[in-house]
CSV table of C-alpha atoms in Angstrom, one decimal:
chain,number,residue,atom,x,y,z
J,1,UNK,CA,-21.1,21.9,30.6
J,2,UNK,CA,-18.6,22.1,33.7
J,3,UNK,CA,-15.1,23.8,34.0
J,4,UNK,CA,-14.0,20.0,33.5
J,5,UNK,CA,-16.1,19.1,31.1
J,6,UNK,CA,-15.1,22.1,29.0
J,7,UNK,CA,-11.4,22.0,29.2
J,8,UNK,CA,-12.0,18.3,28.0
J,9,UNK,CA,-13.8,19.2,25.3
J,10,UNK,CA,-11.6,22.4,24.2
J,11,UNK,CA,-8.6,19.8,23.9
J,12,UNK,CA,-10.8,17.3,21.7
J,13,UNK,CA,-11.3,20.5,19.4
J,14,UNK,CA,-8.0,21.5,19.7
J,15,UNK,CA,-7.0,17.8,18.0
J,16,UNK,CA,-9.8,18.1,15.7
J,17,UNK,CA,-8.7,21.6,14.1
J,18,UNK,CA,-5.2,20.2,14.4
J,19,UNK,CA,-5.6,16.8,12.5
J,20,UNK,CA,-8.4,18.8,10.5
J,21,UNK,CA,-10.1,15.3,10.5
J,22,UNK,CA,-12.3,13.9,13.5
J,23,UNK,CA,-11.6,10.3,12.4
J,24,UNK,CA,-7.7,10.9,12.5
J,25,UNK,CA,-8.3,13.1,16.0
J,26,UNK,CA,-10.5,10.2,17.2
J,27,UNK,CA,-8.1,7.2,16.1
J,28,UNK,CA,-4.7,9.4,17.7
J,29,UNK,CA,-6.7,9.6,21.2
J,30,UNK,CA,-8.3,6.4,21.2
J,31,UNK,CA,-11.8,7.9,21.1
J,32,UNK,CA,-14.8,6.6,19.2
J,33,UNK,CA,-15.6,9.4,16.6
J,34,UNK,CA,-19.3,9.6,17.4
J,35,UNK,CA,-18.2,10.3,21.1
J,36,UNK,CA,-15.7,13.3,20.1
J,37,UNK,CA,-18.2,14.7,17.2
J,38,UNK,CA,-20.6,15.1,20.5
J,39,UNK,CA,-18.4,16.6,22.4
J,40,UNK,CA,-17.2,19.4,19.9
J,41,UNK,CA,-20.7,19.8,18.8
J,42,UNK,CA,-21.4,20.1,22.7
J,43,UNK,CA,-18.6,23.0,23.3
J,44,UNK,CA,-20.6,24.8,20.2
J,45,UNK,CA,-23.3,24.9,22.1
J,46,UNK,CA,-21.8,25.8,25.1
J,47,UNK,CA,-20.1,28.9,23.8
J,48,UNK,CA,-22.6,29.6,21.8
J,49,UNK,CA,-20.1,29.4,18.8
J,50,UNK,CA,-19.4,28.0,15.3
J,51,UNK,CA,-16.2,26.3,15.2
J,52,UNK,CA,-16.3,23.6,12.7
J,53,UNK,CA,-17.8,23.6,9.1
J,54,UNK,CA,-18.3,20.0,8.1
J,55,UNK,CA,-18.6,19.0,4.3
J,56,UNK,CA,-17.6,15.9,1.7
J,57,UNK,CA,-14.7,17.2,1.2
J,58,UNK,CA,-13.5,17.3,5.0
J,59,UNK,CA,-13.5,19.9,7.8
J,60,UNK,CA,-13.1,23.8,7.5
J,61,UNK,CA,-12.1,26.3,10.9
J,62,UNK,CA,-14.5,29.2,10.9
J,63,UNK,CA,-13.2,32.2,12.0
J,64,UNK,CA,-14.2,31.8,15.6
J,65,UNK,CA,-12.8,28.2,15.4
J,66,UNK,CA,-9.8,30.2,13.9
J,67,UNK,CA,-9.2,32.2,16.8
J,68,UNK,CA,-10.1,29.7,19.1
J,69,UNK,CA,-7.5,27.2,17.9
J,70,UNK,CA,-4.7,30.0,17.8
J,71,UNK,CA,-5.0,30.2,21.5
J,72,UNK,CA,-5.6,26.6,22.4
J,73,UNK,CA,-2.5,25.8,20.3
J,74,UNK,CA,0.2,28.0,22.5
J,75,UNK,CA,-1.3,26.1,25.7
J,76,UNK,CA,-1.5,22.3,24.3
J,77,UNK,CA,1.9,22.7,22.2
J,78,UNK,CA,3.9,24.1,25.4
J,79,UNK,CA,2.2,21.1,27.4
J,80,UNK,CA,2.7,18.8,24.3
J,81,UNK,CA,6.4,19.7,24.0
J,82,UNK,CA,6.7,18.9,28.1
J,83,UNK,CA,5.2,15.6,27.2
J,84,UNK,CA,8.0,15.1,24.8
J,85,UNK,CA,10.4,15.3,27.3
J,86,UNK,CA,8.8,13.1,30.1
J,87,UNK,CA,9.1,10.5,27.0
J,88,UNK,CA,12.4,9.8,27.9
J,89,UNK,CA,11.5,8.8,31.3
J,90,UNK,CA,9.2,6.2,30.0
J,91,UNK,CA,10.3,3.1,31.5
J,92,UNK,CA,9.0,-0.5,32.0
J,93,UNK,CA,8.2,-3.6,29.8
J,94,UNK,CA,5.9,-4.0,26.5
J,95,UNK,CA,5.5,-7.7,25.5
J,96,UNK,CA,4.5,-7.9,21.7
J,97,UNK,CA,3.1,-11.3,20.5
J,98,UNK,CA,2.9,-12.2,16.8
J,99,UNK,CA,3.3,-15.1,13.9
J,100,UNK,CA,6.6,-16.1,12.9
J,101,UNK,CA,5.8,-15.0,9.1
J,102,UNK,CA,4.5,-11.2,10.8
J,103,UNK,CA,7.9,-11.1,12.8
J,104,UNK,CA,10.3,-11.8,10.0
J,105,UNK,CA,8.5,-8.9,7.2
J,106,UNK,CA,6.9,-6.8,9.2
J,107,UNK,CA,8.2,-6.3,13.1
J,108,UNK,CA,11.5,-4.9,12.6
J,109,UNK,CA,10.7,-1.6,11.4
J,110,UNK,CA,8.9,-1.3,14.3
J,111,UNK,CA,10.7,-2.0,17.0
J,112,UNK,CA,13.6,-0.2,16.1
J,113,UNK,CA,11.6,2.9,15.9
J,114,UNK,CA,9.8,2.3,19.1
J,115,UNK,CA,13.4,1.7,21.1
J,116,UNK,CA,14.7,4.9,19.4
J,117,UNK,CA,12.3,7.0,20.7
J,118,UNK,CA,11.8,5.0,24.1
J,119,UNK,CA,15.4,3.4,24.7
J,120,UNK,CA,14.8,2.5,28.7
J,121,UNK,CA,11.2,0.3,27.4
J,122,UNK,CA,12.6,-3.4,27.2
J,123,UNK,CA,10.9,-5.4,24.3
J,124,UNK,CA,9.7,-8.7,24.7
J,125,UNK,CA,8.2,-10.7,21.5
J,126,UNK,CA,6.1,-13.9,21.8
J,127,UNK,CA,5.9,-16.1,18.6
J,128,UNK,CA,3.3,-18.6,18.4
J,129,UNK,CA,0.1,-19.9,16.6
J,130,UNK,CA,-2.5,-17.1,16.2
J,131,UNK,CA,-4.7,-19.3,18.2
J,132,UNK,CA,-2.3,-19.6,21.3
J,133,UNK,CA,-1.5,-16.0,20.5
J,134,UNK,CA,-5.1,-14.5,21.1
J,135,UNK,CA,-5.5,-16.8,24.5
J,136,UNK,CA,-2.1,-14.7,25.5
J,137,UNK,CA,-4.2,-11.6,25.0
J,138,UNK,CA,-7.3,-12.5,26.5
J,139,UNK,CA,-5.4,-13.9,29.5
J,140,UNK,CA,-3.3,-10.9,29.7
J,141,UNK,CA,0.1,-12.5,29.0
J,142,UNK,CA,1.1,-10.5,26.2
J,143,UNK,CA,0.7,-6.2,26.0
J,144,UNK,CA,-0.4,-6.4,22.3
J,145,UNK,CA,-1.0,-8.7,19.5
J,146,UNK,CA,0.0,-8.0,15.5
J,147,UNK,CA,-1.8,-10.7,13.6
J,148,UNK,CA,-3.7,-11.7,9.7
J,149,UNK,CA,-6.9,-10.1,10.0
J,150,UNK,CA,-9.4,-11.3,10.2
J,151,UNK,CA,-8.6,-14.0,11.8
J,152,UNK,CA,-11.5,-14.4,14.9
J,153,UNK,CA,-14.3,-12.1,15.4
J,154,UNK,CA,-12.5,-9.5,17.8
J,155,UNK,CA,-15.6,-7.1,17.2
J,156,UNK,CA,-17.4,-9.4,19.4
J,157,UNK,CA,-15.2,-9.4,22.5
J,158,UNK,CA,-15.9,-5.4,23.8
J,159,UNK,CA,-12.9,-5.2,25.5
J,160,UNK,CA,-10.4,-5.6,22.4
J,161,UNK,CA,-9.7,-2.9,19.7
J,162,UNK,CA,-8.7,-3.7,16.3
J,163,UNK,CA,-6.8,-1.1,14.0
J,164,UNK,CA,-5.6,-2.5,10.7
J,165,UNK,CA,-2.0,-1.3,9.6
J,166,UNK,CA,-0.7,-2.9,6.4
J,167,UNK,CA,-1.0,-6.0,4.3
J,168,UNK,CA,1.0,-8.2,2.2
J,169,UNK,CA,0.4,-9.0,-1.6
J,170,UNK,CA,0.6,-13.2,-1.9
J,171,UNK,CA,2.1,-14.7,-4.8
J,172,UNK,CA,3.4,-18.2,-6.0
J,173,UNK,CA,6.9,-18.4,-7.3
J,174,UNK,CA,9.6,-20.8,-8.3
J,175,UNK,CA,13.0,-21.5,-9.4
J,176,UNK,CA,14.0,-19.6,-12.4
J,177,UNK,CA,14.7,-22.8,-14.2
J,178,UNK,CA,11.2,-23.9,-13.9
J,179,UNK,CA,10.1,-20.6,-14.5
J,180,UNK,CA,11.8,-20.4,-17.6
J,181,UNK,CA,10.2,-23.8,-19.1
J,182,UNK,CA,6.3,-23.1,-18.1
J,183,UNK,CA,6.0,-19.8,-16.6
J,184,UNK,CA,3.9,-19.0,-20.0
J,185,UNK,CA,1.3,-22.0,-19.5
J,186,UNK,CA,0.7,-21.0,-15.8
J,187,UNK,CA,-1.7,-17.9,-16.2
J,188,UNK,CA,-4.6,-18.7,-13.4
J,189,UNK,CA,-4.7,-21.0,-10.4
J,190,UNK,CA,-6.1,-23.7,-11.7
J,191,UNK,CA,-3.0,-24.4,-14.1
J,192,UNK,CA,-0.7,-25.2,-10.7
J,193,UNK,CA,-2.8,-28.4,-10.1
J,194,UNK,CA,-0.4,-30.0,-12.5
J,195,UNK,CA,2.6,-29.2,-10.8
J,196,UNK,CA,4.4,-30.3,-7.3
J,197,UNK,CA,3.4,-27.4,-4.7
J,198,UNK,CA,4.6,-26.9,-1.4
J,199,UNK,CA,2.4,-24.5,0.8
J,200,UNK,CA,2.1,-23.2,4.6
J,201,UNK,CA,0.8,-25.9,6.6
J,202,UNK,CA,-2.4,-24.8,9.0
J,203,UNK,CA,-1.9,-21.0,9.1
J,204,UNK,CA,-4.3,-18.2,8.6
J,205,UNK,CA,-2.4,-17.1,5.2
J,206,UNK,CA,-2.8,-21.0,4.4
J,207,UNK,CA,-6.8,-20.6,5.4
J,208,UNK,CA,-7.1,-17.3,3.1
J,209,UNK,CA,-6.1,-19.2,0.1
J,210,UNK,CA,-8.3,-22.5,0.6
J,211,UNK,CA,-10.9,-19.9,0.9
J,212,UNK,CA,-10.3,-18.1,-2.6
J,213,UNK,CA,-10.0,-21.9,-3.7
J,214,UNK,CA,-13.3,-22.7,-2.4
J,215,UNK,CA,-14.8,-20.1,-3.9
J,216,UNK,CA,-13.4,-20.9,-7.4
J,217,UNK,CA,-14.0,-24.5,-7.0
J,218,UNK,CA,-10.8,-25.2,-7.4
J,219,UNK,CA,-8.6,-27.9,-5.1
J,220,UNK,CA,-4.7,-28.3,-4.6
J,221,UNK,CA,-3.3,-31.0,-3.0
J,222,UNK,CA,0.4,-29.6,-1.9
J,223,UNK,CA,2.8,-32.5,-2.1
J,224,UNK,CA,4.5,-30.6,0.9
J,225,UNK,CA,3.2,-28.2,3.7
J,226,UNK,CA,5.9,-26.1,5.4
J,227,UNK,CA,5.5,-23.9,9.2
J,228,UNK,CA,8.7,-21.8,8.0
J,229,UNK,CA,9.0,-19.3,4.9
J,230,UNK,CA,12.7,-19.2,4.9
J,231,UNK,CA,12.5,-23.1,4.7
J,232,UNK,CA,9.8,-23.2,1.7
J,233,UNK,CA,12.1,-20.4,-0.1
J,234,UNK,CA,15.3,-22.6,0.1
J,235,UNK,CA,13.5,-25.6,-0.4
J,236,UNK,CA,11.6,-24.1,-3.6
J,237,UNK,CA,15.2,-22.7,-4.8
J,238,UNK,CA,16.7,-26.0,-4.4
J,239,UNK,CA,14.2,-28.4,-6.1
J,240,UNK,CA,13.0,-27.2,-9.9
J,241,UNK,CA,9.7,-29.1,-9.9
J,242,UNK,CA,8.3,-27.4,-7.3
J,243,UNK,CA,6.1,-24.3,-6.8
J,244,UNK,CA,5.8,-22.3,-3.4
J,245,UNK,CA,3.1,-20.0,-1.9
J,246,UNK,CA,4.8,-16.7,-0.5
J,247,UNK,CA,4.6,-13.1,0.5
J,248,UNK,CA,6.1,-11.2,-2.2
J,249,UNK,CA,8.2,-9.2,-0.1
J,250,UNK,CA,10.1,-12.8,1.3
J,251,UNK,CA,11.2,-13.7,-2.5
J,252,UNK,CA,12.5,-10.3,-3.6
J,253,UNK,CA,16.2,-11.2,-2.7
J,254,UNK,CA,15.5,-14.8,-3.1
J,255,UNK,CA,16.2,-15.4,-6.6
J,256,UNK,CA,12.7,-17.3,-7.3
J,257,UNK,CA,10.8,-15.9,-10.3
J,258,UNK,CA,7.2,-14.7,-9.6
J,259,UNK,CA,4.4,-16.4,-11.4
J,260,UNK,CA,2.0,-13.9,-13.3
J,261,UNK,CA,-1.6,-15.7,-11.4
J,262,UNK,CA,-4.0,-12.8,-10.8
J,263,UNK,CA,-6.7,-12.8,-7.9
J,264,UNK,CA,-4.6,-14.2,-5.2
J,265,UNK,CA,-5.7,-12.9,-1.4
J,266,UNK,CA,-4.5,-10.3,0.2
J,267,UNK,CA,-3.4,-10.6,3.7
J,268,UNK,CA,-4.4,-8.1,6.1
J,269,UNK,CA,-2.3,-7.4,9.3
J,270,UNK,CA,-4.0,-5.4,12.2
J,271,UNK,CA,-3.0,-4.5,16.0
J,272,UNK,CA,-5.0,-6.1,18.6
J,273,UNK,CA,-5.2,-4.6,22.2
J,274,UNK,CA,-7.2,-4.3,25.4
J,275,UNK,CA,-8.8,-1.2,24.8
J,276,UNK,CA,-10.1,-0.6,28.3
J,277,UNK,CA,-6.8,-1.5,30.1
J,278,UNK,CA,-4.0,-0.3,27.9
J,279,UNK,CA,-1.1,0.8,29.7
J,280,UNK,CA,1.0,3.8,29.0
J,281,UNK,CA,3.9,1.9,27.0
J,282,UNK,CA,1.6,-0.1,24.7
J,283,UNK,CA,-0.7,3.0,24.3
J,284,UNK,CA,3.0,4.7,22.9
J,285,UNK,CA,3.5,1.8,20.7
J,286,UNK,CA,-0.3,1.6,19.2
J,287,UNK,CA,0.2,5.5,18.2
J,288,UNK,CA,3.3,4.9,16.5
J,289,UNK,CA,2.4,2.1,14.5
J,290,UNK,CA,-1.0,3.8,13.8
J,291,UNK,CA,0.8,6.9,12.7
J,292,UNK,CA,3.2,4.9,10.8
J,293,UNK,CA,0.8,3.3,8.6
J,294,UNK,CA,-1.3,6.3,7.8
J,295,UNK,CA,1.9,7.6,6.8
J,296,UNK,CA,2.6,4.7,4.2
């Protein structure tokens, strides 16, 4: 192993030791975990030292590993401090594509945190259907996509990386008046067939619900389909004979009452980006979201 490779491998070891995890170190540095493990193993062979012991409980540094980590910590901590100072110099534009529902319920915190850390980066948000957004990403019209998973089999597209970052719990809800009269008689999804329903139209959230219904052999025929959750909330609130299908977070302050129906879909949210052409600003945004999702 030459000097250049040694420096890369030393930093890889440092990150693994700092994170106390191969998987977290790989994710934070956008490296495939097998490649990271191989580099550290090659470093051990080159130095003729055992640095890390791995077990089902995680990793543990050997005495030699502890000594090397302390030496590297002095070097790389200074570099990271300089790098943090340099963050203030980052300028440019990031274009983020997402759906209306995710933008309304998930995006604000990410944007606020990113703007505070990188105030000189301009942020553009593009809201469209999942199909159009995927096309924008493939044609480099957006830098990053935040979408329901799985929407398209991204794993077959080798140039794209997909990282789960959270999930939405779903529910059926109605006005307080309808809930008081009927909540005891609505215990399963099939019980909903007796009521008027308003459900999102063509969307990934609707598709996930339809998949659950199909497996159970249940057919719901909604009287109304709506594309916008805010419109649905207002409509159901003002029409006592309708039940709507929502994300739980949407109805917390809406005066609607959730019906206790089990086994409803959990909608996973993911961040998708071109891993081979990711620019520095986009990389910073991805790092921030992934860190937030690990801490949540």
